[in-house]
Tab-separated table of N, CA, C and O in Angstrom:
chain	number	residue	atom	x	y	z
N	20	UNK	N	0.852	-1.162	0.000
N	20	UNK	CA	0.000	0.000	0.000
N	20	UNK	C	0.902	1.231	0.000
N	20	UNK	O	1.894	1.289	0.694
N	21	UNK	N	0.555	2.230	-0.790
N	21	UNK	CA	1.323	3.466	-0.864
N	21	UNK	C	0.470	4.600	-0.321
N	21	UNK	O	-0.596	4.877	-0.826
N	22	UNK	N	0.915	5.251	0.738
N	22	UNK	CA	0.151	6.298	1.403
N	22	UNK	C	0.867	7.629	1.260
N	22	UNK	O	2.075	7.699	1.397
N	23	UNK	N	0.127	8.688	0.980
N	23	UNK	CA	0.701	10.026	0.962
N	23	UNK	C	0.109	10.824	2.119
N	23	UNK	O	-1.075	10.710	2.395
N	24	UNK	N	0.935	11.590	2.795
N	24	UNK	CA	0.444	12.436	3.874
N	24	UNK	C	1.310	13.678	3.965
N	24	UNK	O	2.365	13.756	3.373
N	25	UNK	N	0.852	14.630	4.732
N	25	UNK	CA	1.567	15.882	4.925
N	25	UNK	C	1.914	16.051	6.394
N	25	UNK	O	1.118	15.734	7.263
N	26	UNK	N	3.097	16.527	6.659
N	26	UNK	CA	3.498	16.797	8.035
N	26	UNK	C	4.039	18.214	8.122
N	26	UNK	O	4.521	18.773	7.151
N	27	UNK	N	3.954	18.780	9.309
N	27	UNK	CA	4.469	20.128	9.546
N	27	UNK	C	5.550	20.059	10.614
N	27	UNK	O	5.407	19.372	11.596
N	28	UNK	N	6.619	20.776	10.411
N	28	UNK	CA	7.691	20.854	11.401
N	28	UNK	C	7.979	22.328	11.667
N	28	UNK	O	8.117	23.118	10.746
N	29	UNK	N	8.037	22.695	12.917
N	29	UNK	CA	8.352	24.086	13.269
N	29	UNK	C	9.855	24.277	13.206
N	29	UNK	O	10.608	23.498	13.723
N	30	UNK	N	10.294	25.316	12.571
N	30	UNK	CA	11.712	25.640	12.474
N	30	UNK	C	11.913	26.932	13.232
N	30	UNK	O	11.650	28.009	12.727
N	31	UNK	N	12.397	26.790	14.465
N	31	UNK	CA	12.562	27.952	15.318
N	31	UNK	C	11.245	28.697	15.450
N	31	UNK	O	10.206	28.115	15.598
N	32	UNK	N	11.306	30.015	15.398
N	32	UNK	CA	10.097	30.832	15.463
N	32	UNK	C	9.833	31.487	14.117
N	32	UNK	O	8.995	32.358	14.008
N	33	UNK	N	10.572	31.066	13.072
N	33	UNK	CA	10.477	31.741	11.784
N	33	UNK	C	9.278	31.316	10.946
N	33	UNK	O	8.463	32.125	10.566
N	34	UNK	N	9.171	30.034	10.639
N	34	UNK	CA	8.199	29.589	9.660
N	34	UNK	C	7.934	28.109	9.840
N	34	UNK	O	8.838	27.352	10.146
N	35	UNK	N	6.705	27.701	9.658
N	35	UNK	CA	6.384	26.281	9.679
N	35	UNK	C	6.621	25.737	8.286
N	35	UNK	O	6.033	26.180	7.324
N	36	UNK	N	7.549	24.819	8.184
N	36	UNK	CA	7.877	24.221	6.891
N	36	UNK	C	7.216	22.856	6.797
N	36	UNK	O	7.048	22.165	7.790
N	37	UNK	N	6.860	22.484	5.610
N	37	UNK	CA	6.138	21.237	5.424
N	37	UNK	C	6.894	20.299	4.508
N	37	UNK	O	7.615	20.719	3.630
N	38	UNK	N	6.706	19.045	4.756
N	38	UNK	CA	7.368	18.012	3.977
N	38	UNK	C	6.316	17.034	3.500
N	38	UNK	O	5.492	16.582	4.281
N	39	UNK	N	6.347	16.729	2.238
N	39	UNK	CA	5.450	15.735	1.679
N	39	UNK	C	6.141	14.385	1.785
N	39	UNK	O	7.262	14.218	1.350
N	40	UNK	N	5.475	13.448	2.407
N	40	UNK	CA	6.071	12.140	2.645
N	40	UNK	C	5.305	11.058	1.916
N	40	UNK	O	4.107	11.146	1.718
N	41	UNK	N	6.012	10.038	1.576
N	41	UNK	CA	5.382	8.849	1.019
N	41	UNK	C	5.715	7.695	1.943
N	41	UNK	O	6.865	7.456	2.270
N	42	UNK	N	4.705	6.992	2.378
N	42	UNK	CA	4.921	5.861	3.278
N	42	UNK	C	4.596	4.580	2.535
N	42	UNK	O	3.506	4.404	2.023
N	43	UNK	N	5.556	3.690	2.447
N	43	UNK	CA	5.327	2.382	1.870
N	43	UNK	C	5.099	1.425	3.024
N	43	UNK	O	6.016	1.079	3.753
N	44	UNK	N	3.851	1.010	3.198
N	44	UNK	CA	3.494	0.175	4.335
N	44	UNK	C	3.276	-1.256	3.878
N	44	UNK	O	2.697	-1.517	2.843
N	45	UNK	N	3.735	-2.172	4.649
N	45	UNK	CA	3.533	-3.589	4.382
N	45	UNK	C	3.201	-4.272	5.689
N	45	UNK	O	3.695	-3.905	6.747
N	46	UNK	N	2.366	-5.273	5.625
N	46	UNK	CA	2.025	-6.003	6.836
N	46	UNK	C	3.214	-6.783	7.382
N	46	UNK	O	3.277	-7.075	8.565
N	47	UNK	N	4.164	-7.128	6.521
N	47	UNK	CA	5.278	-7.972	6.939
N	47	UNK	C	6.530	-7.204	7.319
N	47	UNK	O	7.414	-7.755	7.960
N	48	UNK	N	6.632	-5.936	6.903
N	48	UNK	CA	7.854	-5.170	7.195
N	48	UNK	C	7.508	-3.856	7.868
N	48	UNK	O	6.360	-3.437	7.892
N	49	UNK	N	8.527	-3.218	8.387
N	49	UNK	CA	8.341	-1.909	9.022
N	49	UNK	C	8.045	-0.859	7.955
N	49	UNK	O	8.370	-1.028	6.785
N	50	UNK	N	7.424	0.240	8.349
N	50	UNK	CA	7.129	1.318	7.417
N	50	UNK	C	8.401	2.065	7.039
N	50	UNK	O	9.282	2.271	7.869
N	51	UNK	N	8.477	2.475	5.786
N	51	UNK	CA	9.592	3.255	5.280
N	51	UNK	C	9.051	4.576	4.760
N	51	UNK	O	8.117	4.588	3.971
N	52	UNK	N	9.624	5.690	5.201
N	52	UNK	CA	9.194	7.015	4.766
N	52	UNK	C	10.246	7.597	3.842
N	52	UNK	O	11.431	7.556	4.146
N	53	UNK	N	9.796	8.152	2.744
N	53	UNK	CA	10.675	8.778	1.770
N	53	UNK	C	10.209	10.210	1.552
N	53	UNK	O	9.031	10.437	1.293
N	54	UNK	N	11.116	11.165	1.669
N	54	UNK	CA	10.769	12.565	1.404
N	54	UNK	C	10.634	12.733	-0.100
N	54	UNK	O	11.554	12.446	-0.856
N	55	UNK	N	9.466	13.182	-0.542
N	55	UNK	CA	9.225	13.415	-1.962
N	55	UNK	C	9.469	14.863	-2.344
N	55	UNK	O	9.898	15.145	-3.450
N	56	UNK	N	9.159	15.794	-1.437
N	56	UNK	CA	9.328	17.214	-1.742
N	56	UNK	C	9.391	17.994	-0.443
N	56	UNK	O	8.793	17.595	0.551
N	57	UNK	N	10.120	19.099	-0.469
N	57	UNK	CA	10.197	20.008	0.669
N	57	UNK	C	9.563	21.336	0.298
N	57	UNK	O	9.831	21.876	-0.769
N	58	UNK	N	8.725	21.856	1.176
N	58	UNK	CA	8.154	23.181	1.005
N	58	UNK	C	8.945	24.125	1.900
N	58	UNK	O	8.937	23.995	3.116
N	59	UNK	N	9.667	25.056	1.278
N	59	UNK	CA	10.565	25.924	2.027
N	59	UNK	C	10.061	27.358	2.169
N	59	UNK	O	10.797	28.237	2.568
N	60	UNK	N	8.808	27.601	1.838
N	60	UNK	CA	8.270	28.956	1.914
N	60	UNK	C	8.257	29.627	0.554
N	60	UNK	O	7.242	30.158	0.131
N	61	UNK	N	9.375	29.593	-0.158
N	61	UNK	CA	9.410	30.223	-1.478
N	61	UNK	C	8.564	29.457	-2.493
N	61	UNK	O	8.023	30.035	-3.425
N	62	UNK	N	8.430	28.147	-2.307
N	62	UNK	CA	7.605	27.342	-3.205
N	62	UNK	C	6.283	26.939	-2.552
N	62	UNK	O	5.579	26.067	-3.048
N	63	UNK	N	5.950	27.562	-1.444
N	63	UNK	CA	4.727	27.269	-0.714
N	63	UNK	C	5.037	26.817	0.699
N	63	UNK	O	6.161	26.424	1.006
N	64	UNK	N	4.048	26.889	1.563
N	64	UNK	CA	4.195	26.447	2.951
N	64	UNK	C	2.819	26.080	3.494
N	64	UNK	O	1.800	26.563	3.006
N	65	UNK	N	2.802	25.247	4.482
N	65	UNK	CA	1.576	24.842	5.177
N	65	UNK	C	0.561	24.133	4.285
N	65	UNK	O	-0.588	24.534	4.212
N	66	UNK	N	0.950	23.009	3.649
N	66	UNK	CA	-0.028	22.269	2.857
N	66	UNK	C	-0.844	21.280	3.677
N	66	UNK	O	-1.573	20.474	3.112
N	67	UNK	N	-0.777	21.362	4.989
N	67	UNK	CA	-1.416	20.341	5.825
N	67	UNK	C	-2.931	20.433	5.883
N	67	UNK	O	-3.584	19.538	6.372
N	68	UNK	N	-3.533	21.484	5.384
N	68	UNK	CA	-4.980	21.651	5.465
N	68	UNK	C	-5.731	20.985	4.309
N	68	UNK	O	-6.931	21.037	4.245
N	69	UNK	N	-5.029	20.374	3.386
N	69	UNK	CA	-5.652	19.900	2.159
N	69	UNK	C	-5.505	18.396	2.011
N	69	UNK	O	-4.751	17.746	2.716
N	70	UNK	N	-6.244	17.858	1.073
N	70	UNK	CA	-6.035	16.487	0.626
N	70	UNK	C	-5.424	16.558	-0.763
N	70	UNK	O	-5.636	17.513	-1.501
N	71	UNK	N	-4.667	15.551	-1.095
N	71	UNK	CA	-4.044	15.517	-2.408
N	71	UNK	C	-4.992	14.880	-3.413
N	71	UNK	O	-5.763	13.979	-3.078
N	72	UNK	N	-4.931	15.336	-4.647
N	72	UNK	CA	-5.697	14.738	-5.737
N	72	UNK	C	-4.694	14.108	-6.701
N	72	UNK	O	-3.688	14.731	-7.046
N	73	UNK	N	-4.945	12.871	-7.102
N	73	UNK	CA	-4.041	12.193	-8.018
N	73	UNK	C	-4.651	12.138	-9.412
N	73	UNK	O	-5.766	11.641	-9.602
N	74	UNK	N	-3.908	12.669	-10.386
N	74	UNK	CA	-4.356	12.655	-11.774
N	74	UNK	C	-4.177	11.285	-12.398
N	74	UNK	O	-3.507	10.408	-11.836
N	75	UNK	N	-4.740	11.090	-13.561
N	75	UNK	CA	-4.647	9.800	-14.263
N	75	UNK	C	-3.218	9.428	-14.601
N	75	UNK	O	-2.887	8.252	-14.729
N	76	UNK	N	-2.362	10.424	-14.767
N	76	UNK	CA	-0.958	10.179	-15.090
N	76	UNK	C	-0.097	9.961	-13.850
N	76	UNK	O	1.114	9.845	-13.954
N	77	UNK	N	-0.706	9.957	-12.663
N	77	UNK	CA	0.036	9.725	-11.429
N	77	UNK	C	0.493	10.978	-10.723
N	77	UNK	O	0.988	10.917	-9.606
N	78	UNK	N	0.359	12.139	-11.357
N	78	UNK	CA	0.750	13.397	-10.716
N	78	UNK	C	-0.144	13.676	-9.513
N	78	UNK	O	-1.343	13.425	-9.551
N	79	UNK	N	0.451	14.195	-8.459
N	79	UNK	CA	-0.293	14.616	-7.273
N	79	UNK	C	-0.452	16.133	-7.319
N	79	UNK	O	0.510	16.860	-7.571
N	80	UNK	N	-1.676	16.600	-7.074
N	80	UNK	CA	-1.998	18.024	-7.068
N	80	UNK	C	-2.429	18.435	-5.670
N	80	UNK	O	-3.078	17.668	-4.968
N	81	UNK	N	-2.087	19.653	-5.269
N	81	UNK	CA	-2.506	20.155	-3.973
N	81	UNK	C	-2.291	21.652	-3.868
N	81	UNK	O	-1.874	22.310	-4.825
N	82	UNK	N	-2.587	22.179	-2.703
N	82	UNK	CA	-2.413	23.612	-2.452
N	82	UNK	C	-1.641	23.811	-1.153
N	82	UNK	O	-1.610	22.938	-0.294
N	83	UNK	N	-1.021	24.969	-1.040
N	83	UNK	CA	-0.436	25.408	0.221
N	83	UNK	C	-1.173	26.671	0.646
N	83	UNK	O	-1.576	27.467	-0.205
N	84	UNK	N	-1.376	26.844	1.931
N	84	UNK	CA	-2.170	27.985	2.396
N	84	UNK	C	-1.352	29.267	2.546
N	84	UNK	O	-1.924	30.349	2.649
N	85	UNK	N	-0.045	29.151	2.559
N	85	UNK	CA	0.828	30.333	2.635
N	85	UNK	C	2.055	30.088	1.760
N	85	UNK	O	2.202	29.042	1.152
N	86	UNK	N	2.943	31.045	1.749
N	86	UNK	CA	4.182	30.907	0.994
N	86	UNK	C	3.986	31.207	-0.477
N	86	UNK	O	2.963	31.727	-0.904
N	87	UNK	N	4.971	30.877	-1.261
N	87	UNK	CA	4.965	31.181	-2.681
N	87	UNK	C	5.516	32.569	-2.939
N	87	UNK	O	5.994	33.256	-2.037
N	88	UNK	N	5.441	32.994	-4.172
N	88	UNK	CA	6.026	34.265	-4.593
N	88	UNK	C	5.461	35.462	-3.841
N	88	UNK	O	6.175	36.412	-3.529
N	89	UNK	N	4.162	35.452	-3.516
N	89	UNK	CA	3.526	36.594	-2.866
N	89	UNK	C	3.132	36.330	-1.421
N	89	UNK	O	2.618	37.213	-0.745
N	90	UNK	N	3.322	35.108	-0.952
N	90	UNK	CA	3.006	34.776	0.431
N	90	UNK	C	1.574	34.340	0.685
N	90	UNK	O	1.206	34.075	1.820
N	91	UNK	N	0.750	34.248	-0.368
N	91	UNK	CA	-0.666	33.913	-0.202
N	91	UNK	C	-1.004	32.476	-0.585
N	91	UNK	O	-2.157	32.125	-0.726
N	92	UNK	N	0.011	31.631	-0.770
N	92	UNK	CA	-0.226	30.229	-1.079
N	92	UNK	C	0.019	29.883	-2.540
N	92	UNK	O	0.271	30.761	-3.371
N	93	UNK	N	-0.056	28.578	-2.824
N	93	UNK	CA	0.237	28.081	-4.162
N	93	UNK	C	-0.669	26.909	-4.518
N	93	UNK	O	-1.282	26.288	-3.647
N	94	UNK	N	-0.715	26.598	-5.801
N	94	UNK	CA	-1.200	25.314	-6.298
N	94	UNK	C	0.050	24.599	-6.794
N	94	UNK	O	0.841	25.179	-7.545
N	95	UNK	N	0.258	23.350	-6.363
N	95	UNK	CA	1.457	22.626	-6.766
N	95	UNK	C	1.103	21.309	-7.436
N	95	UNK	O	0.018	20.774	-7.290
N	96	UNK	N	2.082	20.808	-8.170
N	96	UNK	CA	2.000	19.538	-8.866
N	96	UNK	C	3.265	18.770	-8.529
N	96	UNK	O	4.364	19.326	-8.608
N	97	UNK	N	3.120	17.519	-8.127
N	97	UNK	CA	4.262	16.665	-7.834
N	97	UNK	C	4.202	15.464	-8.755
N	97	UNK	O	3.228	14.712	-8.745
N	98	UNK	N	5.228	15.300	-9.585
N	98	UNK	CA	5.261	14.192	-10.535
N	98	UNK	C	5.651	12.900	-9.821
N	98	UNK	O	6.254	12.943	-8.743
N	99	UNK	N	5.340	11.750	-10.420
N	99	UNK	CA	5.760	10.478	-9.817
N	99	UNK	C	7.271	10.380	-9.653
N	99	UNK	O	7.766	9.680	-8.780
N	100	UNK	N	8.024	11.111	-10.468
N	100	UNK	CA	9.480	11.128	-10.356
N	100	UNK	C	10.009	12.044	-9.275
N	100	UNK	O	11.210	12.136	-9.062
N	101	UNK	N	9.116	12.768	-8.582
N	101	UNK	CA	9.538	13.624	-7.476
N	101	UNK	C	9.787	15.071	-7.828
N	101	UNK	O	10.295	15.820	-6.999
N	102	UNK	N	9.443	15.515	-9.031
N	102	UNK	CA	9.637	16.912	-9.413
N	102	UNK	C	8.460	17.744	-8.918
N	102	UNK	O	7.314	17.482	-9.262
N	103	UNK	N	8.741	18.742	-8.084
N	103	UNK	CA	7.722	19.637	-7.531
N	103	UNK	C	7.636	20.884	-8.393
N	103	UNK	O	8.634	21.564	-8.618
N	104	UNK	N	6.434	21.181	-8.905
N	104	UNK	CA	6.211	22.360	-9.745
N	104	UNK	C	5.159	23.246	-9.109
N	104	UNK	O	4.117	22.758	-8.695
N	105	UNK	N	5.436	24.537	-9.053
N	105	UNK	CA	4.405	25.511	-8.676
N	105	UNK	C	3.592	25.811	-9.917
N	105	UNK	O	4.125	26.302	-10.904
N	106	UNK	N	2.308	25.534	-9.876
N	106	UNK	CA	1.433	25.778	-11.011
N	106	UNK	C	0.876	27.194	-10.944
N	106	UNK	O	0.715	27.857	-11.960
N	107	UNK	N	0.598	27.663	-9.727
N	107	UNK	CA	0.020	28.995	-9.546
N	107	UNK	C	0.457	29.557	-8.209
N	107	UNK	O	0.451	28.868	-7.203
N	108	UNK	N	0.870	30.805	-8.207
N	108	UNK	CA	1.126	31.555	-6.975
N	108	UNK	C	-0.044	32.499	-6.771
N	108	UNK	O	-0.378	33.277	-7.672
N	109	UNK	N	-0.685	32.432	-5.613
N	109	UNK	CA	-1.785	33.339	-5.328
N	109	UNK	C	-1.233	34.707	-4.935
N	109	UNK	O	-0.244	34.801	-4.225
N	110	UNK	N	-1.889	35.769	-5.408
N	110	UNK	CA	-1.411	37.125	-5.150
N	110	UNK	C	-2.500	38.017	-4.541
N	110	UNK	O	-2.431	39.224	-4.609
N	111	UNK	N	-3.505	37.429	-3.962
N	111	UNK	CA	-4.655	38.089	-3.348
N	111	UNK	C	-5.679	38.514	-4.389
N	111	UNK	O	-6.863	38.424	-4.146
N	112	UNK	N	-5.239	38.986	-5.548
N	112	UNK	CA	-6.190	39.341	-6.599
N	112	UNK	C	-6.768	38.099	-7.272
N	112	UNK	O	-7.915	38.088	-7.702
N	113	UNK	N	-5.970	37.030	-7.379
N	113	UNK	CA	-6.445	35.798	-7.999
N	113	UNK	C	-6.767	34.721	-6.964
N	113	UNK	O	-7.012	33.572	-7.303
N	114	UNK	N	-6.774	35.089	-5.701
N	114	UNK	CA	-7.061	34.164	-4.613
N	114	UNK	C	-6.022	34.296	-3.521
N	114	UNK	O	-4.970	34.916	-3.717
N	115	UNK	N	-6.327	33.719	-2.348
N	115	UNK	CA	-5.389	33.802	-1.230
N	115	UNK	C	-5.690	32.732	-0.199
N	115	UNK	O	-6.846	32.351	-0.011
N	116	UNK	N	-4.637	32.274	0.442
N	116	UNK	CA	-4.677	31.326	1.564
N	116	UNK	C	-5.745	30.231	1.420
N	116	UNK	O	-6.663	30.153	2.215
N	117	UNK	N	-5.606	29.367	0.426
N	117	UNK	CA	-6.581	28.284	0.272
N	117	UNK	C	-6.506	27.301	1.431
N	117	UNK	O	-5.426	26.941	1.874
N	118	UNK	N	-7.640	26.920	1.946
N	118	UNK	CA	-7.725	25.907	2.985
N	118	UNK	C	-8.476	24.692	2.461
N	118	UNK	O	-9.230	24.052	3.178
N	119	UNK	N	-8.286	24.429	1.171
N	119	UNK	CA	-8.919	23.298	0.529
N	119	UNK	C	-7.984	22.816	-0.573
N	119	UNK	O	-7.113	23.530	-1.022
N	120	UNK	N	-8.163	21.596	-1.017
N	120	UNK	CA	-7.360	21.055	-2.089
N	120	UNK	C	-7.929	21.428	-3.443
N	120	UNK	O	-8.702	22.380	-3.570
N	121	UNK	N	-7.535	20.685	-4.455
N	121	UNK	CA	-8.020	20.915	-5.805
N	121	UNK	C	-8.957	19.767	-6.194
N	121	UNK	O	-8.891	18.686	-5.630
N	122	UNK	N	-9.807	20.025	-7.167
N	122	UNK	CA	-10.666	19.005	-7.743
N	122	UNK	C	-10.235	18.802	-9.173
N	122	UNK	O	-10.040	19.776	-9.910
N	123	UNK	N	-10.081	17.559	-9.571
N	123	UNK	CA	-9.670	17.279	-10.933
N	123	UNK	C	-10.884	17.151	-11.839
N	123	UNK	O	-11.868	16.499	-11.474
N	124	UNK	N	-10.821	17.782	-12.997
N	124	UNK	CA	-11.899	17.674	-13.979
N	124	UNK	C	-11.748	16.411	-14.797
N	124	UNK	O	-10.903	15.560	-14.529
N	125	UNK	N	-12.534	16.294	-15.806
N	125	UNK	CA	-12.465	15.111	-16.677
N	125	UNK	C	-11.268	15.105	-17.540
N	125	UNK	O	-10.690	15.978	-17.943
């Protein structure tokens, strides 16, 4: 079974940084966690409020509630190969601080 989840780690008093983890769980072995992407603030921060949506091609889509170019959050795409792409930076005029994930169309 392959599980995706989001965790938050406090770094001093500066910023809560988030890490996207993949857990490979098996009934016979211990769980193994692999870091797939790091959110460092410049590419988004605080994605813990959302659920991930998986596209037909395996890409994972989600949002961060803060961070990005303007500080108002992002829409991100994570490829199966581990490449993290910012699809949209919110700038308050086009949206801000999303507390929900994305919905995939047809």
